Structure formats: C-alpha cells, structure tokens
Amino acid sequence: MKYLLQIVSYSLLCCAILSSCTKIDSLEIGDYQAEYALPLFTSDLSLQDIISNRVDNTTLTVNTDGQLTLNYKGALLTKGASDIFNFTAAFLPIQVTDTVFNISNEDFEIPGSIDIDFLDLKSGQITIQYESEIPQDVEVKVTIPQFVKDGESYTRTFDSKYDGDLPITGGIIGENLAGYRIEGGEPLITVLYDAILADGTKVILPSFFMVLTNLEYGYAEGFLGNDVYDIGKDTIEIDFFDTWEQGIVNFEDPKIILTATNSFGFPLDANFFGIDIIGIEGERLGLVSESINDGIALGFPSLSQVGQTITTSFSFNKDNSNIRDILAVGPAAVEYELDGEPNPAEDPNSRGFMTDSSRIDVQMEVELPLNGYTFGFALKDTFDIEFSNYENVNAAEFKLITENAIPLALKVDVSFVDESFNVLDRLNVAEGNQYVGAAPVDENGFVNGINTEEIIEGFDAARFEKIRKAKKIVIRTAFNTTNSDIPQLVKFNADQSVKSRMGLKVEVLN
C-alpha cells in the first residue's frame, strides 16, 4: 500500500509539472528502466518565429524559394508646394500712391532665386477703393497688365458722379480672380490708373487702395529657385538583434534603399548630411559612399507631364558603399538626415513647373536578405520547471535532443536557475565546446538535410538536491555558419528550425 501511494503521489506530481511547463509535448526518453520518466519541454523555433515579432515598420518577405528578407522602413518624409514656394495672400492691402505703382516679388515673399514666368490663379479676389476731393465727376480707368485672362489684361473703368458731397468714392469689392494668369517678372504686379475729371484734366487721387484676398495659385512655371530646403531626418529601428546576446552577422548583400516620388517639374537632388549605423552596443558607424557626397538626382516630370509623379529608387549596396562592413556590428538603428536642392546646376535658363499639389515623398528602407555569412550570435529561451516536490531522489538523468535544420552550427548551454535567475547548476555540454553541427547544405548554400545531436547527463542525489529549487531552465543557443575557419555562404529559409526536447528520468528511494 505504501508503495502504491508513492506511485500515485509521483504520478500526480508529474501531471502538475506537465501542466506548468511551456510547449510540452510527449518525449521518447529511450529504452530506460526508470521508475519515472517525463518530458520537461519541447521547442520548435523556426527562423520565421525568431524574426516574426517585428516592429510596425517591418515586413518579412518570403520568396518562392522560401528565402527570407527583412525590410525595415523609415518614416515618410514629405515636402509640399507650400514648403518650397508659398505664393498666397490671405489679405494683402496695397496703398497705390501714384498712377504707376509697382508691387515687387518681395511683397509676396518670393525668394530671390525664383524667376517666375507665370502663375495661374485658382482663387482670389480683388477690391479697389478710391476717393477724390475735387467737386467734379471723375472717371477712373485701372489696368493691371500682369493679370491676363483670355489674352486680355485686367482692365476696369469706373464712373463716379459728384452729387454735392465730398469725397467722391468708387471702385469694386471682391471681384473674382480665379482663372487669371499672373505674367511673371519684376515687378510682379503693376497698377496703372488714369483719373480724368469732367474737364479732361488727369489727376492723382489722394486715396487709392487695392486689396488682394485669398490669392492662391494652381500652377507656376519658370526657374523655381535653388534654395536648399530641409526634407527631414529619421531613425529606423531594427529589432532583428533584440533577442541576441552576442555576436555579429555579415549579411552578404544588404541595402539601404531610398525611394522618392516627385511631382515637382524641375531637377532636384536629395543630399544627405549623413547616414549612421547604430550598433547593438551603441557604436556609431558612418556609411561611406560617393553618392552621399554628390547627392542623389531625383527624377521629375517634364513640362509635358504635368500632374504625373516620377519615382526614383536608389540603393546603397556593397558595391557603392561600406554597408557590409558597418552592418557587421549588428545594427540596432539607422539614422539619417537629408535636404532637397532644386535646380542643382543653377542654370537660370532651365524652366520647370510646380502645381499647388506638387510634393516630394522620401522614404528610406533597410533591406536585410538572410543570405550570407553568420558568426557566433546567440539566442536564449526559457521554460518553467518545478522540482521542489521531488524527494528521496537517488539519481537523475537529463536527456536533450536537438534537431537542427538551420545551416548554422549550434553550441548549447543549459542552465537551471532560481526565481531570481541565479544559476544553480548547468549541464556540462558547453564545457567541451560541443556543437550541434549545422544542417548540411549543397554547393549553392541550400539546406538539404538535418543534423541531430543527443546529449545525456546524469545527476547524483547531491547534485540533484542543488536544483530542486530551480524555477526555470534557460537554454542559450550560440550559432555559427560552420565550424571551419572559412565560413560558407548559406541560404536561410522561412521554415528552417531548431527543434529541442528535454526529458528527465528520476530514480527514487523506496
């Protein structure tokens, strides 16, 4: 009866342990004659599992061969028409002091490097108000030669009658200017007026005001300047290395890709102040490339392509930069800042255009194809355990089986830790530099098999007593491409995985 109760007690204990462990499946321990044998954990960790918990700006692509590429996108940096050329007038009062009165580009805050051929207005109103202190009828003819519609300059004639009261007033309020073209040049606007009295005398009016309101252009053409403007800066977070404890990766063909969409109709360069790689240890390494020094010319629509958007894609790669070398630190982030330089050749005869909806969008992306040389990086995984109810253990034996379908050799370290992660003991598999060999690959670097390793280690009663208060098993897995001095180029696949399972056999005293 005592023996039967002990069997029932340990069976219940096994059920409790099984219910508290993570990812527990059945495990074949082998042909043991143990009184008690139970699985501790199973783990099946594929490459897709390792890298699928990505940040929001990340995509994981798998091509038709199953090969993986990580893409980390930065923020979309945007500059619109109003950021480059803000020709608007919500309320612009102009006191006209002579019969010929000029309004310069400066009154509209147009940069001096811009030479406008013409502007097409999509909205706006004009108000004209004048006064005369002479007790006669007066005819006022107003012309603005730069305001043109249907081939005719803006011209209005007003007749103001003297009715015995002074001053005599006249004009127009809020006339619509939509559809007018402003012919460019300096001055931008000229106001001409003739004030003719009833006896034919021309006079200068003591008060003449013109007000432009809600003035907005829809299209502008000319030499639209070479004033450099800020596009922005951004940091691309890379979390691929977040669970790594050590080591580096040499990606075979990584890229930092600039993609720009541009609907401004003039030459435009993207100039970088710098592109820095921030390593997982805080290192800062600068990307070196002639294209950073020279700028990147962005495509733009021609005068016959108004309304279209041109896309430019440029890659910093291993052939035009030092990207392979600096990414070997294990990137945690990519920082960059850039500006835009319109008409970089500064040719004043170059003519371009912009609309009120023209814009440039720039986005940077880090592309990490998982094909390449990989050196000594490590991951860890943790499983809950509970040994405290094991009493009178005479001997114990742990068995770890690892099936490796990843073309990286594995060095496994298994430790038993308490609730504060203090190491109580560890399996001795790490002492001999024992590796689970990399999955075999063919001459092209593609996996064509699985490498399996079985590790068995016994604990006597005293050693097992040390780990009875363990709460977790921590497995650290260090990877390397091969065990040779010359790494082999390997191809990583989404479903490649490392499967591990661990079991325990205990022998108890009656």
PDB file of N, CA, C and O in Angstrom, residues 96-99 131-134 193 195 201-208:
ATOM      1  N   VAL A  96      -1.898 102.474 -53.220  1.00  0.00           N
ATOM      2  CA  VAL A  96      -1.372 102.918 -54.508  1.00  0.00           C
ATOM      3  C   VAL A  96      -1.160 104.435 -54.423  1.00  0.00           C
ATOM      4  O   VAL A  96      -2.125 105.205 -54.269  1.00  0.00           O
ATOM      5  N   THR A  97       0.075 104.880 -54.512  1.00  0.00           N
ATOM      6  CA  THR A  97       0.402 106.297 -54.279  1.00  0.00           C
ATOM      7  C   THR A  97       0.687 107.076 -55.554  1.00  0.00           C
ATOM      8  O   THR A  97       0.952 108.285 -55.485  1.00  0.00           O
ATOM      9  N   ASP A  98       0.651 106.384 -56.687  1.00  0.00           N
ATOM     10  CA  ASP A  98       0.906 107.089 -57.949  1.00  0.00           C
ATOM     11  C   ASP A  98       0.123 106.398 -59.047  1.00  0.00           C
ATOM     12  O   ASP A  98      -0.392 105.290 -58.871  1.00  0.00           O
ATOM     13  N   THR A  99       0.051 107.045 -60.186  1.00  0.00           N
ATOM     14  CA  THR A  99      -0.697 106.471 -61.308  1.00  0.00           C
ATOM     15  C   THR A  99       0.000 105.257 -61.908  1.00  0.00           C
ATOM     16  O   THR A  99      -0.616 104.495 -62.640  1.00  0.00           O
ATOM     17  N   GLU A 131     -10.811 107.571 -53.680  1.00  0.00           N
ATOM     18  CA  GLU A 131     -11.520 108.791 -53.301  1.00  0.00           C
ATOM     19  C   GLU A 131     -10.978 109.977 -54.107  1.00  0.00           C
ATOM     20  O   GLU A 131      -9.789 110.002 -54.458  1.00  0.00           O
ATOM     21  N   SER A 132     -11.867 110.949 -54.356  1.00  0.00           N
ATOM     22  CA  SER A 132     -11.464 112.205 -54.993  1.00  0.00           C
ATOM     23  C   SER A 132     -12.036 113.368 -54.170  1.00  0.00           C
ATOM     24  O   SER A 132     -13.203 113.328 -53.746  1.00  0.00           O
ATOM     25  N   GLU A 133     -11.235 114.387 -53.965  1.00  0.00           N
ATOM     26  CA  GLU A 133     -11.669 115.564 -53.203  1.00  0.00           C
ATOM     27  C   GLU A 133     -12.029 116.739 -54.123  1.00  0.00           C
ATOM     28  O   GLU A 133     -12.276 117.859 -53.647  1.00  0.00           O
ATOM     29  N   ILE A 134     -12.067 116.503 -55.405  1.00  0.00           N
ATOM     30  CA  ILE A 134     -12.365 117.571 -56.370  1.00  0.00           C
ATOM     31  C   ILE A 134     -13.846 117.524 -56.713  1.00  0.00           C
ATOM     32  O   ILE A 134     -14.361 116.451 -57.083  1.00  0.00           O
ATOM     33  N   TYR A 193      -3.362 103.548 -63.303  1.00  0.00           N
ATOM     34  CA  TYR A 193      -4.694 104.137 -63.365  1.00  0.00           C
ATOM     35  C   TYR A 193      -4.619 105.552 -63.943  1.00  0.00           C
ATOM     36  O   TYR A 193      -3.623 106.257 -63.801  1.00  0.00           O
ATOM     37  N   ALA A 195      -7.060 108.935 -63.684  1.00  0.00           N
ATOM     38  CA  ALA A 195      -8.225 109.600 -63.080  1.00  0.00           C
ATOM     39  C   ALA A 195      -8.463 110.885 -63.865  1.00  0.00           C
ATOM     40  O   ALA A 195      -7.642 111.810 -63.821  1.00  0.00           O
ATOM     41  N   THR A 201      -9.044 116.959 -67.280  1.00  0.00           N
ATOM     42  CA  THR A 201      -7.778 117.013 -66.529  1.00  0.00           C
ATOM     43  C   THR A 201      -7.499 115.671 -65.858  1.00  0.00           C
ATOM     44  O   THR A 201      -8.389 115.062 -65.233  1.00  0.00           O
ATOM     45  N   LYS A 202      -6.225 115.200 -65.960  1.00  0.00           N
ATOM     46  CA  LYS A 202      -5.800 113.990 -65.253  1.00  0.00           C
ATOM     47  C   LYS A 202      -5.248 114.383 -63.882  1.00  0.00           C
ATOM     48  O   LYS A 202      -4.478 115.343 -63.779  1.00  0.00           O
ATOM     49  N   VAL A 203      -5.671 113.655 -62.870  1.00  0.00           N
ATOM     50  CA  VAL A 203      -5.249 113.981 -61.509  1.00  0.00           C
ATOM     51  C   VAL A 203      -4.745 112.725 -60.819  1.00  0.00           C
ATOM     52  O   VAL A 203      -4.991 111.599 -61.255  1.00  0.00           O
ATOM     53  N   ILE A 204      -4.015 112.953 -59.724  1.00  0.00           N
ATOM     54  CA  ILE A 204      -3.611 111.865 -58.832  1.00  0.00           C
ATOM     55  C   ILE A 204      -4.590 111.839 -57.671  1.00  0.00           C
ATOM     56  O   ILE A 204      -4.831 112.867 -57.016  1.00  0.00           O
ATOM     57  N   LEU A 205      -5.153 110.718 -57.438  1.00  0.00           N
ATOM     58  CA  LEU A 205      -6.164 110.596 -56.395  1.00  0.00           C
ATOM     59  C   LEU A 205      -5.490 110.599 -55.022  1.00  0.00           C
ATOM     60  O   LEU A 205      -4.434 109.988 -54.820  1.00  0.00           O
ATOM     61  N   PRO A 206      -6.081 111.280 -54.067  1.00  0.00           N
ATOM     62  CA  PRO A 206      -5.485 111.343 -52.733  1.00  0.00           C
ATOM     63  C   PRO A 206      -5.573 110.019 -51.994  1.00  0.00           C
ATOM     64  O   PRO A 206      -4.812 109.774 -51.056  1.00  0.00           O
ATOM     65  N   SER A 207      -6.462 109.146 -52.396  1.00  0.00           N
ATOM     66  CA  SER A 207      -6.609 107.843 -51.717  1.00  0.00           C
ATOM     67  C   SER A 207      -6.974 106.794 -52.741  1.00  0.00           C
ATOM     68  O   SER A 207      -7.982 106.926 -53.451  1.00  0.00           O
ATOM     69  N   PHE A 208      -6.122 105.749 -52.832  1.00  0.00           N
ATOM     70  CA  PHE A 208      -6.390 104.650 -53.769  1.00  0.00           C
ATOM     71  C   PHE A 208      -5.835 103.383 -53.104  1.00  0.00           C
ATOM     72  O   PHE A 208      -4.626 103.270 -52.854  1.00  0.00           O
TER      73      PHE A 208
END
